[in-house]
PDB file of C-alpha atoms in Angstrom:
ATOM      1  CA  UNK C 856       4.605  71.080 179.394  1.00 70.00           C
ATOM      2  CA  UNK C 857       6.091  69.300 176.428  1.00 83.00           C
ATOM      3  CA  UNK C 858       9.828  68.325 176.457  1.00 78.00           C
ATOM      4  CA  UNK C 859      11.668  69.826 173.715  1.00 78.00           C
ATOM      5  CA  UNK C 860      15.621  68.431 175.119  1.00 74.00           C
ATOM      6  CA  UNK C 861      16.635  66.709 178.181  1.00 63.00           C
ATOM      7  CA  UNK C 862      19.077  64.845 179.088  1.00 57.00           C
ATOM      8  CA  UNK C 863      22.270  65.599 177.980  1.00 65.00           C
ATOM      9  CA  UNK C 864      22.428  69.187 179.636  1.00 76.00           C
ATOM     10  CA  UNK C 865      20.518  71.718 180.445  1.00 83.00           C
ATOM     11  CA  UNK C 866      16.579  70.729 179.621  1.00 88.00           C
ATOM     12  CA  UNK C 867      14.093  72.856 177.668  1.00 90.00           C
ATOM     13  CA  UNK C 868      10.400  72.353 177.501  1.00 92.00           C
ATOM     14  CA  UNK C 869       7.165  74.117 175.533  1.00 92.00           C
ATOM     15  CA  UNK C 870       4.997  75.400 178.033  1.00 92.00           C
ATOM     16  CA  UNK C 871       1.925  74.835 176.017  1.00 84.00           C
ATOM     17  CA  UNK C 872      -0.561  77.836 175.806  1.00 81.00           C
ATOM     18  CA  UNK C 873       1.782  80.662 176.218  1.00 86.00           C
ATOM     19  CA  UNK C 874       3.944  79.536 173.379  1.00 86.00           C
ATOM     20  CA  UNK C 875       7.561  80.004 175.739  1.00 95.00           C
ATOM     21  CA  UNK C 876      10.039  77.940 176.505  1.00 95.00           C
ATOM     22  CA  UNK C 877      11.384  76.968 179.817  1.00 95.00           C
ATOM     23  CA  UNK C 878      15.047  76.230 180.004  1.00 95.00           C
ATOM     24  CA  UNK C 879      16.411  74.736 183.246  1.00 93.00           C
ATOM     25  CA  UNK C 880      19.069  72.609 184.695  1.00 91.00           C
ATOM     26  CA  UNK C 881      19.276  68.785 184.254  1.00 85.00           C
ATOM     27  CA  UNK C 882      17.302  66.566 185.978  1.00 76.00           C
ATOM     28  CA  UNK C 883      19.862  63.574 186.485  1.00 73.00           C
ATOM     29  CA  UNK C 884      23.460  64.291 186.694  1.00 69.00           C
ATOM     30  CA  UNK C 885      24.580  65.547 183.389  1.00 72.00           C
ATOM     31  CA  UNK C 886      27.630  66.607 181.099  1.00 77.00           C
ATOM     32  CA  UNK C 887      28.101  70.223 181.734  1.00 81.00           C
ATOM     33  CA  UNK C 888      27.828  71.448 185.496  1.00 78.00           C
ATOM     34  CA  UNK C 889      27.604  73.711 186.634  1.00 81.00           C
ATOM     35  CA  UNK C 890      24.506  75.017 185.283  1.00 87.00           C
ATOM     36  CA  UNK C 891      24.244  78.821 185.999  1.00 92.00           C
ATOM     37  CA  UNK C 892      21.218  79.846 184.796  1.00 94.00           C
ATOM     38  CA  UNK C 893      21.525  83.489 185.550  1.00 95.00           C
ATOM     39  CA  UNK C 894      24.296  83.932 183.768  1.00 96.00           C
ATOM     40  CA  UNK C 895      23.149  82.028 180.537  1.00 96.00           C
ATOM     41  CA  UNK C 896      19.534  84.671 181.034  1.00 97.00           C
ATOM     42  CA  UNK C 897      22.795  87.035 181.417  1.00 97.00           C
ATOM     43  CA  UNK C 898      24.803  86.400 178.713  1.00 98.00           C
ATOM     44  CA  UNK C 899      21.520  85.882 175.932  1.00 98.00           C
ATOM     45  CA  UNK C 900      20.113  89.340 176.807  1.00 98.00           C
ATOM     46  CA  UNK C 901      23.841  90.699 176.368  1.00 98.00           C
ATOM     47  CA  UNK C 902      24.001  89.500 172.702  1.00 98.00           C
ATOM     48  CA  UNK C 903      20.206  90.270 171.923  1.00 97.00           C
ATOM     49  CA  UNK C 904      21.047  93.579 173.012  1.00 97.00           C
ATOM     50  CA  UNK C 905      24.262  94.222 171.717  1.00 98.00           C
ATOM     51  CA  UNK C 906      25.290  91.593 169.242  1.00 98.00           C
ATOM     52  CA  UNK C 907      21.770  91.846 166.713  1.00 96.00           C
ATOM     53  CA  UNK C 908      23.634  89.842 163.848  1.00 97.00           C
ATOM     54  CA  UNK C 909      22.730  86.680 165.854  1.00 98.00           C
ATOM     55  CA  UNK C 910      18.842  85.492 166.043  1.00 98.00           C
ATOM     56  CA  UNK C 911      18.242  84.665 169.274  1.00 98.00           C
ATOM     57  CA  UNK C 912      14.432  83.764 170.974  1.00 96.00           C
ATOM     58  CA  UNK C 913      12.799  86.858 173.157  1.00 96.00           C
ATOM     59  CA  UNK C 914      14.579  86.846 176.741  1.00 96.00           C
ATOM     60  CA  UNK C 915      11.310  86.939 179.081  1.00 96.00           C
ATOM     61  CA  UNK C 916      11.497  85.935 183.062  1.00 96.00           C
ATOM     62  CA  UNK C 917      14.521  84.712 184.497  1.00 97.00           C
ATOM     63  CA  UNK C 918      13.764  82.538 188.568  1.00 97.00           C
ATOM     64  CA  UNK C 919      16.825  82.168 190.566  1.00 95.00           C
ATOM     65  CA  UNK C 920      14.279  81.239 193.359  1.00 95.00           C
ATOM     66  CA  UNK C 921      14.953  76.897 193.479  1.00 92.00           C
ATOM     67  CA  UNK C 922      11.395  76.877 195.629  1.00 94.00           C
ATOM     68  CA  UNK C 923       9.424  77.805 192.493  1.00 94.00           C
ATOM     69  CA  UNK C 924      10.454  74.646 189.933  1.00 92.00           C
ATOM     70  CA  UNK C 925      13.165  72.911 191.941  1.00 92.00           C
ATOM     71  CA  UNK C 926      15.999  74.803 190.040  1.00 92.00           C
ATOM     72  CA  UNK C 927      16.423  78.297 188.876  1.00 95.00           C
ATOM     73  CA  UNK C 928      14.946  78.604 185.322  1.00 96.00           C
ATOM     74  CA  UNK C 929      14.363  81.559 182.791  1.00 96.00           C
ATOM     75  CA  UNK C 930      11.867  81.822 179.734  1.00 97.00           C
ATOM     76  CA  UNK C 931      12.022  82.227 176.340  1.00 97.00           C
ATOM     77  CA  UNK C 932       9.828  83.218 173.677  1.00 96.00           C
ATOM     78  CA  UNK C 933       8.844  80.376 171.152  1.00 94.00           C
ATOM     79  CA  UNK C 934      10.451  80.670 167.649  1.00 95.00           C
ATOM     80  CA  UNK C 935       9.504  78.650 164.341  1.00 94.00           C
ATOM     81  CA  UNK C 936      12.059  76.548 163.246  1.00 95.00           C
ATOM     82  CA  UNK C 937      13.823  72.841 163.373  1.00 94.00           C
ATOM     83  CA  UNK C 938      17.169  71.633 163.719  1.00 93.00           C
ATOM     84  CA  UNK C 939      19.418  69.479 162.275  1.00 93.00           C
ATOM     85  CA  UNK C 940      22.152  67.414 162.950  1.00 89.00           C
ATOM     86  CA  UNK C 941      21.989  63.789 161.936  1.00 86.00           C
ATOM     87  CA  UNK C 942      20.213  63.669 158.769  1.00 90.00           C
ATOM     88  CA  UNK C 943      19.469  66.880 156.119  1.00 93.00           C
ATOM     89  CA  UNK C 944      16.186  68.437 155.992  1.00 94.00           C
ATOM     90  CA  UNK C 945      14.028  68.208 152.905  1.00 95.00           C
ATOM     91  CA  UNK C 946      13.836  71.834 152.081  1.00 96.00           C
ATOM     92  CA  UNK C 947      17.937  71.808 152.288  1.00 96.00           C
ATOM     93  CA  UNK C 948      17.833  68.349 149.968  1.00 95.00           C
ATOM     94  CA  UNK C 949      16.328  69.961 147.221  1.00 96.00           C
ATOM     95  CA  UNK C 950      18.654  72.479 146.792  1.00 97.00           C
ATOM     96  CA  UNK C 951      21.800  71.431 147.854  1.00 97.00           C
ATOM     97  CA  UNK C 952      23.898  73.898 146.027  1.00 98.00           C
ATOM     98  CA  UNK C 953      22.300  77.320 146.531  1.00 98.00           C
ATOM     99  CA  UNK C 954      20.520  76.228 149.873  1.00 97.00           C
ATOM    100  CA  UNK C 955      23.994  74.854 151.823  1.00 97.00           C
ATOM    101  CA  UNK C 956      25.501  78.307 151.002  1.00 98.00           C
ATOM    102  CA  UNK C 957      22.616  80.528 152.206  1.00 98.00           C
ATOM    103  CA  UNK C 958      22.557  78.168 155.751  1.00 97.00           C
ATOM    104  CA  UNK C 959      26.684  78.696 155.836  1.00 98.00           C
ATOM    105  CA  UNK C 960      25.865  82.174 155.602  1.00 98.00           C
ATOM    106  CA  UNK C 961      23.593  82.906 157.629  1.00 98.00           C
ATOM    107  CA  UNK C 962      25.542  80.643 159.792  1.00 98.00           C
ATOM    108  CA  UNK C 963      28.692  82.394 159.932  1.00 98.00           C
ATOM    109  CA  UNK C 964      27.214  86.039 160.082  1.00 98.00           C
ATOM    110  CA  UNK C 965      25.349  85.067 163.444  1.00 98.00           C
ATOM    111  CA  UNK C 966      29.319  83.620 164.587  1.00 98.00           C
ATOM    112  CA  UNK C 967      30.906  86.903 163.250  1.00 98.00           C
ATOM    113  CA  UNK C 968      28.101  89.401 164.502  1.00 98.00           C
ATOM    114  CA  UNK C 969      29.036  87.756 168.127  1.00 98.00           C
ATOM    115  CA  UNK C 970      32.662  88.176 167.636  1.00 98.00           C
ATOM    116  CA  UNK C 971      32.752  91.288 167.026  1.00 98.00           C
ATOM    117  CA  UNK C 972      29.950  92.494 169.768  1.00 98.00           C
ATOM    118  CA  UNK C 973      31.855  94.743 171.880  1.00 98.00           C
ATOM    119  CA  UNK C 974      32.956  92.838 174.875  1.00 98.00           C
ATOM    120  CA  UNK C 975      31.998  95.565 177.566  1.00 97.00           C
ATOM    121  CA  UNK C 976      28.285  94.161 176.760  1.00 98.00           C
ATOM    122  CA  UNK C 977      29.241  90.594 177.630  1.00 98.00           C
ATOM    123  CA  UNK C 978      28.582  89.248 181.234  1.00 96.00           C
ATOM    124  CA  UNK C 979      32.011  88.614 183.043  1.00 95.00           C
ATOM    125  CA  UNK C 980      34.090  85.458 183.030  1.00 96.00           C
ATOM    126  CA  UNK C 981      36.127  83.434 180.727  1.00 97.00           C
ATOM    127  CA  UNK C 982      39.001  81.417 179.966  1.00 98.00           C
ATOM    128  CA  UNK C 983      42.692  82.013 177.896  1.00 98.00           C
ATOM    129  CA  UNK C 984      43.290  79.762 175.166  1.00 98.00           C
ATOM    130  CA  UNK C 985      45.687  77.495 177.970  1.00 98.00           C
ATOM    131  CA  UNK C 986      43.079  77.846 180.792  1.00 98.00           C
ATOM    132  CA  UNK C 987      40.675  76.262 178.473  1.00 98.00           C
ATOM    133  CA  UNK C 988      42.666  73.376 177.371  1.00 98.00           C
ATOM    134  CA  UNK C 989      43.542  72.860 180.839  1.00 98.00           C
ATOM    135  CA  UNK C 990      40.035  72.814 181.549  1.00 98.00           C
ATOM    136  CA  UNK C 991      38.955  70.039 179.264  1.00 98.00           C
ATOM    137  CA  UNK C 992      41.886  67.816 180.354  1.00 98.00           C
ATOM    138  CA  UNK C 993      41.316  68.225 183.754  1.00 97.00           C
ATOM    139  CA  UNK C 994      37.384  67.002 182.602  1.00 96.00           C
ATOM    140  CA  UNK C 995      39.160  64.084 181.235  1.00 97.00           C
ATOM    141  CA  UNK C 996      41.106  63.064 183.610  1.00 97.00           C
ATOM    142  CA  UNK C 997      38.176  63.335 186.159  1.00 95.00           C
ATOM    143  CA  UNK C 998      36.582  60.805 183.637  1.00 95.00           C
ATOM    144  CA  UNK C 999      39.266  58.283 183.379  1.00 95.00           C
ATOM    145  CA  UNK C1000      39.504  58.748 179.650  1.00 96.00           C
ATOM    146  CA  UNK C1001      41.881  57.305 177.081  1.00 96.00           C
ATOM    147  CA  UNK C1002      45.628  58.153 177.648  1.00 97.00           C
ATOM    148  CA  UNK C1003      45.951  59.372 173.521  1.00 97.00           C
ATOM    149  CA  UNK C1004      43.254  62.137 174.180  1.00 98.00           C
ATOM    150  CA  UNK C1005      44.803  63.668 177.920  1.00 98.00           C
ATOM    151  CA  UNK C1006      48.175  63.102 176.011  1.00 98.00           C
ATOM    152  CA  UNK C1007      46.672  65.588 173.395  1.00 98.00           C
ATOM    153  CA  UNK C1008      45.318  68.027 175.889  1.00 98.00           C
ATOM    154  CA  UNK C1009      48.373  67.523 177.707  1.00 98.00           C
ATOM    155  CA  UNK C1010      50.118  69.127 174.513  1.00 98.00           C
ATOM    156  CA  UNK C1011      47.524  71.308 174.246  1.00 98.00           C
ATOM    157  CA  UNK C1012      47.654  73.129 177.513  1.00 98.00           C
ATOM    158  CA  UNK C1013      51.717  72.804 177.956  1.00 98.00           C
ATOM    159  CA  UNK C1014      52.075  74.451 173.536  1.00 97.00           C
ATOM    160  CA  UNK C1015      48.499  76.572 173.417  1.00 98.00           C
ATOM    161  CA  UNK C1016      47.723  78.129 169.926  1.00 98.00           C
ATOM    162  CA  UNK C1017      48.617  81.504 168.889  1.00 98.00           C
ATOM    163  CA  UNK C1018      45.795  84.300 169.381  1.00 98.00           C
ATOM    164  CA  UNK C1019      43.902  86.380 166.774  1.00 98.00           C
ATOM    165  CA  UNK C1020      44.060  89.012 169.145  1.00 98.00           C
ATOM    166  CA  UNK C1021      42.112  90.678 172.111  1.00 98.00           C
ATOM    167  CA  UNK C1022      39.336  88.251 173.439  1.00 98.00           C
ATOM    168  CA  UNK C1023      35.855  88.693 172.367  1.00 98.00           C
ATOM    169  CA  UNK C1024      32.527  86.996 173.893  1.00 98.00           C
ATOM    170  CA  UNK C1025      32.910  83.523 172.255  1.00 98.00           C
ATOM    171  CA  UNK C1026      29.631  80.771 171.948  1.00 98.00           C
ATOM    172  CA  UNK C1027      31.443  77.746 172.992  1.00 97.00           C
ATOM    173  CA  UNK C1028      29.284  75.237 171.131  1.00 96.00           C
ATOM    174  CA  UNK C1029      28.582  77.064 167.540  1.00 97.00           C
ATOM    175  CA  UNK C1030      27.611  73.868 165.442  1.00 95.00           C
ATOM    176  CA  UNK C1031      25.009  74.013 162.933  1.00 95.00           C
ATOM    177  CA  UNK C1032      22.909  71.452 164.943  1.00 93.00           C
ATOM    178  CA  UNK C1033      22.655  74.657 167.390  1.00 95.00           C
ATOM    179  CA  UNK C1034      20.557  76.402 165.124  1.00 97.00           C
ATOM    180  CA  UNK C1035      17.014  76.766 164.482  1.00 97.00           C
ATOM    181  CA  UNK C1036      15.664  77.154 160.594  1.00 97.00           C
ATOM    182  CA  UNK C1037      12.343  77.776 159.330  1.00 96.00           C
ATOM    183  CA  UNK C1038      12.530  76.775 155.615  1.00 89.00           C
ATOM    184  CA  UNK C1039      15.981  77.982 155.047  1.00 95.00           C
ATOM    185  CA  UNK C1040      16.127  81.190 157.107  1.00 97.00           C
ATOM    186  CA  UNK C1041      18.112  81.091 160.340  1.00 98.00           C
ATOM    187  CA  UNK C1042      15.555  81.978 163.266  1.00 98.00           C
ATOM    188  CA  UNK C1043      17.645  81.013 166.731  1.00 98.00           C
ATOM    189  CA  UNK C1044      21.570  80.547 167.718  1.00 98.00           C
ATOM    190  CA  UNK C1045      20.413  78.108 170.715  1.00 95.00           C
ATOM    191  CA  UNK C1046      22.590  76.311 173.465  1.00 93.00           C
ATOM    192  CA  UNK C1047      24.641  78.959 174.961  1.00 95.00           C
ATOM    193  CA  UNK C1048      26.301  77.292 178.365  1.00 93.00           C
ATOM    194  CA  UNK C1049      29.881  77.105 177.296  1.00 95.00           C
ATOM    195  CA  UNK C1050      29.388  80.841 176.326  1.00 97.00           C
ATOM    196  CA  UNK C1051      32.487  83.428 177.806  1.00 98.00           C
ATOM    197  CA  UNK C1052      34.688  85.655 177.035  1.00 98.00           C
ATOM    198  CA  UNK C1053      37.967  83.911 175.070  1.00 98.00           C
ATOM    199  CA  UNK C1054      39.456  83.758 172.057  1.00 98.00           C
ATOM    200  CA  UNK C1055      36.987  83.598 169.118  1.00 98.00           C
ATOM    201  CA  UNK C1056      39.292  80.934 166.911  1.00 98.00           C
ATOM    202  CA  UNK C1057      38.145  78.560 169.983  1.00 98.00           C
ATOM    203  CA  UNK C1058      34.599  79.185 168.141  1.00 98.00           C
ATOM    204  CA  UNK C1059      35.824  78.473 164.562  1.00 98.00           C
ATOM    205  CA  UNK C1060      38.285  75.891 165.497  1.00 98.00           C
ATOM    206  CA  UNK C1061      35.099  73.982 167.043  1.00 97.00           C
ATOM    207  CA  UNK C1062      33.441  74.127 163.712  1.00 97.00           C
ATOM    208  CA  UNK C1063      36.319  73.542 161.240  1.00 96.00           C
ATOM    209  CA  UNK C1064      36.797  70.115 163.296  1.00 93.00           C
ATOM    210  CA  UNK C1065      33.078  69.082 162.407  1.00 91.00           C
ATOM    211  CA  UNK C1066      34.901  68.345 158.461  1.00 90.00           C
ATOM    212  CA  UNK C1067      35.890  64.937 157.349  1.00 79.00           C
ATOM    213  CA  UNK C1068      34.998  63.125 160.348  1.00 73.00           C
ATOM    214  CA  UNK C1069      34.714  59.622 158.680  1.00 64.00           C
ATOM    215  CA  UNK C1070      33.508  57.031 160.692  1.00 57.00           C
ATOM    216  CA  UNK C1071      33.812  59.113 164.179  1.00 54.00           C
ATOM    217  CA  UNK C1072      31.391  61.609 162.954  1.00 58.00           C
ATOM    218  CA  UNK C1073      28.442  62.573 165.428  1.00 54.00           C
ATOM    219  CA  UNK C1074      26.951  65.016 163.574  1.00 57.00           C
ATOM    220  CA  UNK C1075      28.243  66.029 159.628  1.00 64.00           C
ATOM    221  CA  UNK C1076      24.372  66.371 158.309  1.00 83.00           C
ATOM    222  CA  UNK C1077      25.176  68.743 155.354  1.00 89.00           C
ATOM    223  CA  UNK C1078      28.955  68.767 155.035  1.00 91.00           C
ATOM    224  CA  UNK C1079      29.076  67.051 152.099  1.00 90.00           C
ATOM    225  CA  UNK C1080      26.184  68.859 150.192  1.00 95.00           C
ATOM    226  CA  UNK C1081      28.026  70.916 147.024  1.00 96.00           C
ATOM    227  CA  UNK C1082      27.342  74.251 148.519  1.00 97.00           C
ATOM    228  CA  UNK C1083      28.001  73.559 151.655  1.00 97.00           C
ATOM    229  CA  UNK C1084      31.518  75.349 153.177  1.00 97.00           C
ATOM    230  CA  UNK C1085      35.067  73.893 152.803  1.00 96.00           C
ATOM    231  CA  UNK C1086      37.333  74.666 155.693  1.00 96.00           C
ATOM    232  CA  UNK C1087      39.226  76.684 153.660  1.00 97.00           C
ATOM    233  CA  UNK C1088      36.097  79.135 152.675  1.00 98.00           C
ATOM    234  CA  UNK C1089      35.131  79.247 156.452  1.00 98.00           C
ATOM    235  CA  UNK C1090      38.561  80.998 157.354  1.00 98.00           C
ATOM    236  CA  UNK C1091      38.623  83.328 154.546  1.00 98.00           C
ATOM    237  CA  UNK C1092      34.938  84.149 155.434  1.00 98.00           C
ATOM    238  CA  UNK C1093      35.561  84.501 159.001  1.00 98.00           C
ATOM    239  CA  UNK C1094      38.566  86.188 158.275  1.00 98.00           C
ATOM    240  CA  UNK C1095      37.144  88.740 156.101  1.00 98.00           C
ATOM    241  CA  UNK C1096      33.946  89.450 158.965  1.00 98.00           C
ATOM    242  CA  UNK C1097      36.211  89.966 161.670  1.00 98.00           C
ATOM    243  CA  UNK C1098      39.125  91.356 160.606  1.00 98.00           C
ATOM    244  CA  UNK C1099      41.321  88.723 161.713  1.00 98.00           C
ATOM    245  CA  UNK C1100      43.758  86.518 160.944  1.00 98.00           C
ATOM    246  CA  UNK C1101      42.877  82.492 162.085  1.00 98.00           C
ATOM    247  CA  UNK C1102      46.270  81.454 163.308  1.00 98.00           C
ATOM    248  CA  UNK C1103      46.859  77.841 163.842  1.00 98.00           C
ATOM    249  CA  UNK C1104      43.132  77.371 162.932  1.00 98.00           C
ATOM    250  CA  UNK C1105      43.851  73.583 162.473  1.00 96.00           C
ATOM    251  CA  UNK C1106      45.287  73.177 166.141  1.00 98.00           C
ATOM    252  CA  UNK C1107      42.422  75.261 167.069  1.00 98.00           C
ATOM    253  CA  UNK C1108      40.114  72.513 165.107  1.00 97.00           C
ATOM    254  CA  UNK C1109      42.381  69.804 167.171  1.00 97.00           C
ATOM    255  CA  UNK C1110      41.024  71.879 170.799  1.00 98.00           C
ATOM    256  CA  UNK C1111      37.961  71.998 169.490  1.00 97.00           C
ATOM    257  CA  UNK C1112      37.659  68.031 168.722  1.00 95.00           C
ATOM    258  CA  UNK C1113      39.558  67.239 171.815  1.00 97.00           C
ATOM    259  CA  UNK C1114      37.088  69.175 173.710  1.00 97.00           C
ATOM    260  CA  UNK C1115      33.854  66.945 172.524  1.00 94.00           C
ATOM    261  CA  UNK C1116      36.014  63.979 173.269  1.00 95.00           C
ATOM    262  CA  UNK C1117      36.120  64.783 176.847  1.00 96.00           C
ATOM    263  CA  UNK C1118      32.518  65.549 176.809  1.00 94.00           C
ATOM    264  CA  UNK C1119      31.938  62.590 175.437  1.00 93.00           C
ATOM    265  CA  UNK C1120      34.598  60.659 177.692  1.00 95.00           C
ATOM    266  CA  UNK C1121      32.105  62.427 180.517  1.00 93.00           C
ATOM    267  CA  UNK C1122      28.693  60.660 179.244  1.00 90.00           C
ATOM    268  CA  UNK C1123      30.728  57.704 178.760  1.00 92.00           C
ATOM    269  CA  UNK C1124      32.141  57.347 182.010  1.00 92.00           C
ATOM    270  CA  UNK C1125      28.914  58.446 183.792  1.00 89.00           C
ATOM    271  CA  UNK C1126      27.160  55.206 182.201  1.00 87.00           C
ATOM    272  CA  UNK C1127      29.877  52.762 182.741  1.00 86.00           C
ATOM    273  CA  UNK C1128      30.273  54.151 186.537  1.00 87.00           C
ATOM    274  CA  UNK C1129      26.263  53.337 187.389  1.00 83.00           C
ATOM    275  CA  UNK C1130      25.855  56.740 188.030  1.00 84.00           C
ATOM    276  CA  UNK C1131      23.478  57.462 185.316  1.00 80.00           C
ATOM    277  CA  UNK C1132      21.133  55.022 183.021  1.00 76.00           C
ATOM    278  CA  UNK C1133      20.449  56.782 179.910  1.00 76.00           C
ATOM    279  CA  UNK C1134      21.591  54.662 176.630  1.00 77.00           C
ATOM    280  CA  UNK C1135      22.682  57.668 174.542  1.00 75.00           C
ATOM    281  CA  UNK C1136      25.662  58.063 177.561  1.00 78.00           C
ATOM    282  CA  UNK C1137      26.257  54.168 176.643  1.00 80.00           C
ATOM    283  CA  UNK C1138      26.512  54.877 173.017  1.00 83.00           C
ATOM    284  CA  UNK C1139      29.578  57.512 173.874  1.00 85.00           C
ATOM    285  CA  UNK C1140      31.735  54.938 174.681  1.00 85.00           C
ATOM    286  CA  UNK C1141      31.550  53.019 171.420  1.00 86.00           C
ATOM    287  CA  UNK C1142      32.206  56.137 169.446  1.00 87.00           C
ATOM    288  CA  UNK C1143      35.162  57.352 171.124  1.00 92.00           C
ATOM    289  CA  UNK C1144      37.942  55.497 170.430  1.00 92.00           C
ATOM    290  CA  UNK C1145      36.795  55.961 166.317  1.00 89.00           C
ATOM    291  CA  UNK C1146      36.957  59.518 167.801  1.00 89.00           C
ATOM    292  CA  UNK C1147      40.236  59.795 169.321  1.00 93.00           C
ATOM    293  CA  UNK C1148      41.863  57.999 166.667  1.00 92.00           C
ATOM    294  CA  UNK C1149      41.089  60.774 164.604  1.00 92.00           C
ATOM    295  CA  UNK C1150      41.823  62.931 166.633  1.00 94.00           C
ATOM    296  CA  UNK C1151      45.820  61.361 166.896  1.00 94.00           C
ATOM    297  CA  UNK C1152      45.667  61.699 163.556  1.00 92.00           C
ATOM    298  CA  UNK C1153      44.782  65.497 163.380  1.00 92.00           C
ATOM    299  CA  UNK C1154      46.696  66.337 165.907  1.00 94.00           C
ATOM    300  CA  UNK C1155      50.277  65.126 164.274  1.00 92.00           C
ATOM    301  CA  UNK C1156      48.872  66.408 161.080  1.00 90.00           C
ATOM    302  CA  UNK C1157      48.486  70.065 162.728  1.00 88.00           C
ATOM    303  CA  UNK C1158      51.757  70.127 164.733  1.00 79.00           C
TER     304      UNK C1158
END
C-alpha cells in the first residue's frame, strides 16, 4: 500500500492494483477522536445517494471487524485528481480569472447540493449551534490553550449565533484543500469526520474565515487570485442555492476560526506534552498565537 495522508487524522492509503483507497483510523494518537468509521462509510453513502450535487469517490466495503487491519476501515474507489492548499496549481495559475470562478463554483454547488439533501437521508447525530461551541471549548480547555481563544468560545457558547433555520446535514471541514481536481473539474468532496447534522452557516462560516488571514494563514492557496470569491459573493451565492438567509455569517466565520484554533491548540499541546513526536504538531504552536490574535481581532470586529 502507498500512503496517501497520515498523521493528522484519520489515514488513507492506495492499495496498489485494485486502484481503492483504504481509509482508517490514526495510527498514533491524533486530533480528532473518536474515529467512527461506520458512521463516516454511513454518512458518505447517505450523500452519494441522496445529495448527487457533491462528487464523492465509489463507497465499496466497509470492516468494523478490528481483527482484520487492527482498526475498522472501509474502501473507496480511486478518483483522478490533486489537491491544494498551500501553493496554486499550474492549470489554476494560468487562468486565474476564469479558472478561480469555475473552482468557487463548483465548490459551492457541492456545499449547497449537501445543504439542501433532505436530512431524513443523513445518518443520526449532531450538534446545535451552542452544543458545538461548547464542544470546541471544552477541546480547548482539555488542551491548556491560550486564555483569548476559551475567552472567545466562552462568548461563543454563553451568545451563540442566530440560525438560518431547520438543521441540515452539514460537512464540518468544507475547505477547498478538501477537494480533489483533475485539471479544473471538481472530482471528490474528501474528509468527512466532523460531518452531522447542524446548522449549515457552521459550514460557510468555516469557509468565509479562510479570507484575509495575513500572517496566521494555514492554507489561503487561491484567495487572492482575481476570480477567486470575495466573502461577500460567497453569501449571496450560498444564499441564493439554499434559500437562506446567512445571519451573523461573520460570528459564524469567528466559530469557524475558533474551531481550527482548538484543533490546532490540540496538535500543539500533544507535541509539547511528549505524547506524540511528529514536527507538523510542533509547528502548531508557533502559528497560534499569529492565529488567535486574529482571531481577537475578528471577534470584536463581529460583535
Amino acid at each position: 500500500m502507498t500512503t496517501l495522508s497520515a498523521g493528522h487524522s484519520n489515514e488513507t492509503y492506495l492499495v496498489e492494483g485494485l486502484d481503492e483507497v483504504l481509509r482508517m483510523p490514526p495510527s498514533e494518537e491524533g486530533l480528532l477522536p473518536p474515529y467512527d468509521m461506520v458512521r463516516q462509510h454511513q454518512v458518505l453513502s447517505a450523500v452519494a445517494a441522496s445529495a448527487p450535487q457533491v462528487p464523492l469517490p465509489p463507497m465499496l466495503e466497509l470492516c468494523d471487524d478490528p481483527a482484520v487491519l487492527g482498526d475498522p476501515f472501509f474502501l473507496m474507489g480511486k478518483v483522478s485528481g490533486e489537491a491544494f492548499e498551500y501553493a496554486v496549481p499550474e492549470w489554476l495559475a494560468a487562468d486565474p480569472t476564469d479558472g478561480a470562478e469555475h473552482v468557487c463554483r463548483q465548490w459551492f454547488d457541492a456545499i449547497i447540493g449537501l445543504h439542501v439533501m433532505p436530512v431524513a437521508a443523513m445518518p443520526e447525530g449532531g450538534r446545535t449551534v451552542q452544543e458545538e461551541a461548547q464542544h470546541w471549548l471544552d477541546v480547548a480547555r482539555g488542551a491548556e490553550s491560550m486564555p483569548a481563544l476559551i475567552a472567545v468560545l466562552e462568548d461563543l457558547a454563553k451568545r451563540p449565533p442566530r440560525t438560518s433555520g431547520p438543521a441540515t446535514p452539514v460537512h464540518g471541514d468544507p475547505k477547498h484543500g478538501n477537494c480533489l481536481w483533475d485539471r479544473g473539474r471538481l472530482t471528490a468532496l474528501l474528509d468527512w469526520e466532523m460531518a452531522q447534522i447542524s446548522e449549515p452557516l457552521l459550514d460557510l462560516g468555516y469557509i468565509l474565515m479562510f479570507h484575509d488571514q495575513g500572517e496566521a494563514s494555514l492554507a489561503d492557496a487561491g484567495f487572492d487570485l482575481p476570480g477567486w470569491w470575495s466573502p461577500e459573493r460567497m453569501i449571496t451565492e450560498w444564499e441564493k442555492g439554499t434559500g437562506r438567509t446567512a445571519v451573523d455569517a461573520h460570528r459564524y466565520a469567528v466559530l469557524g476560526q475558533a474551531k481550527v484554533s482548538a484543533i490546532i491548540s490540540v496538535g500543539a499541546h500533544l507535541f509539547n506534552s511528549g505524547r506524540i513526536a511528529d514536527p507538523r504538531f510542533q509547528a502548531f504552536g508557533a502559528v497560534l498565537p499569529a492565529y488567535v490574535g486574529l482571531l481577537e481581532r475578528r471577534a470584536m470586529t463581529a460583535g
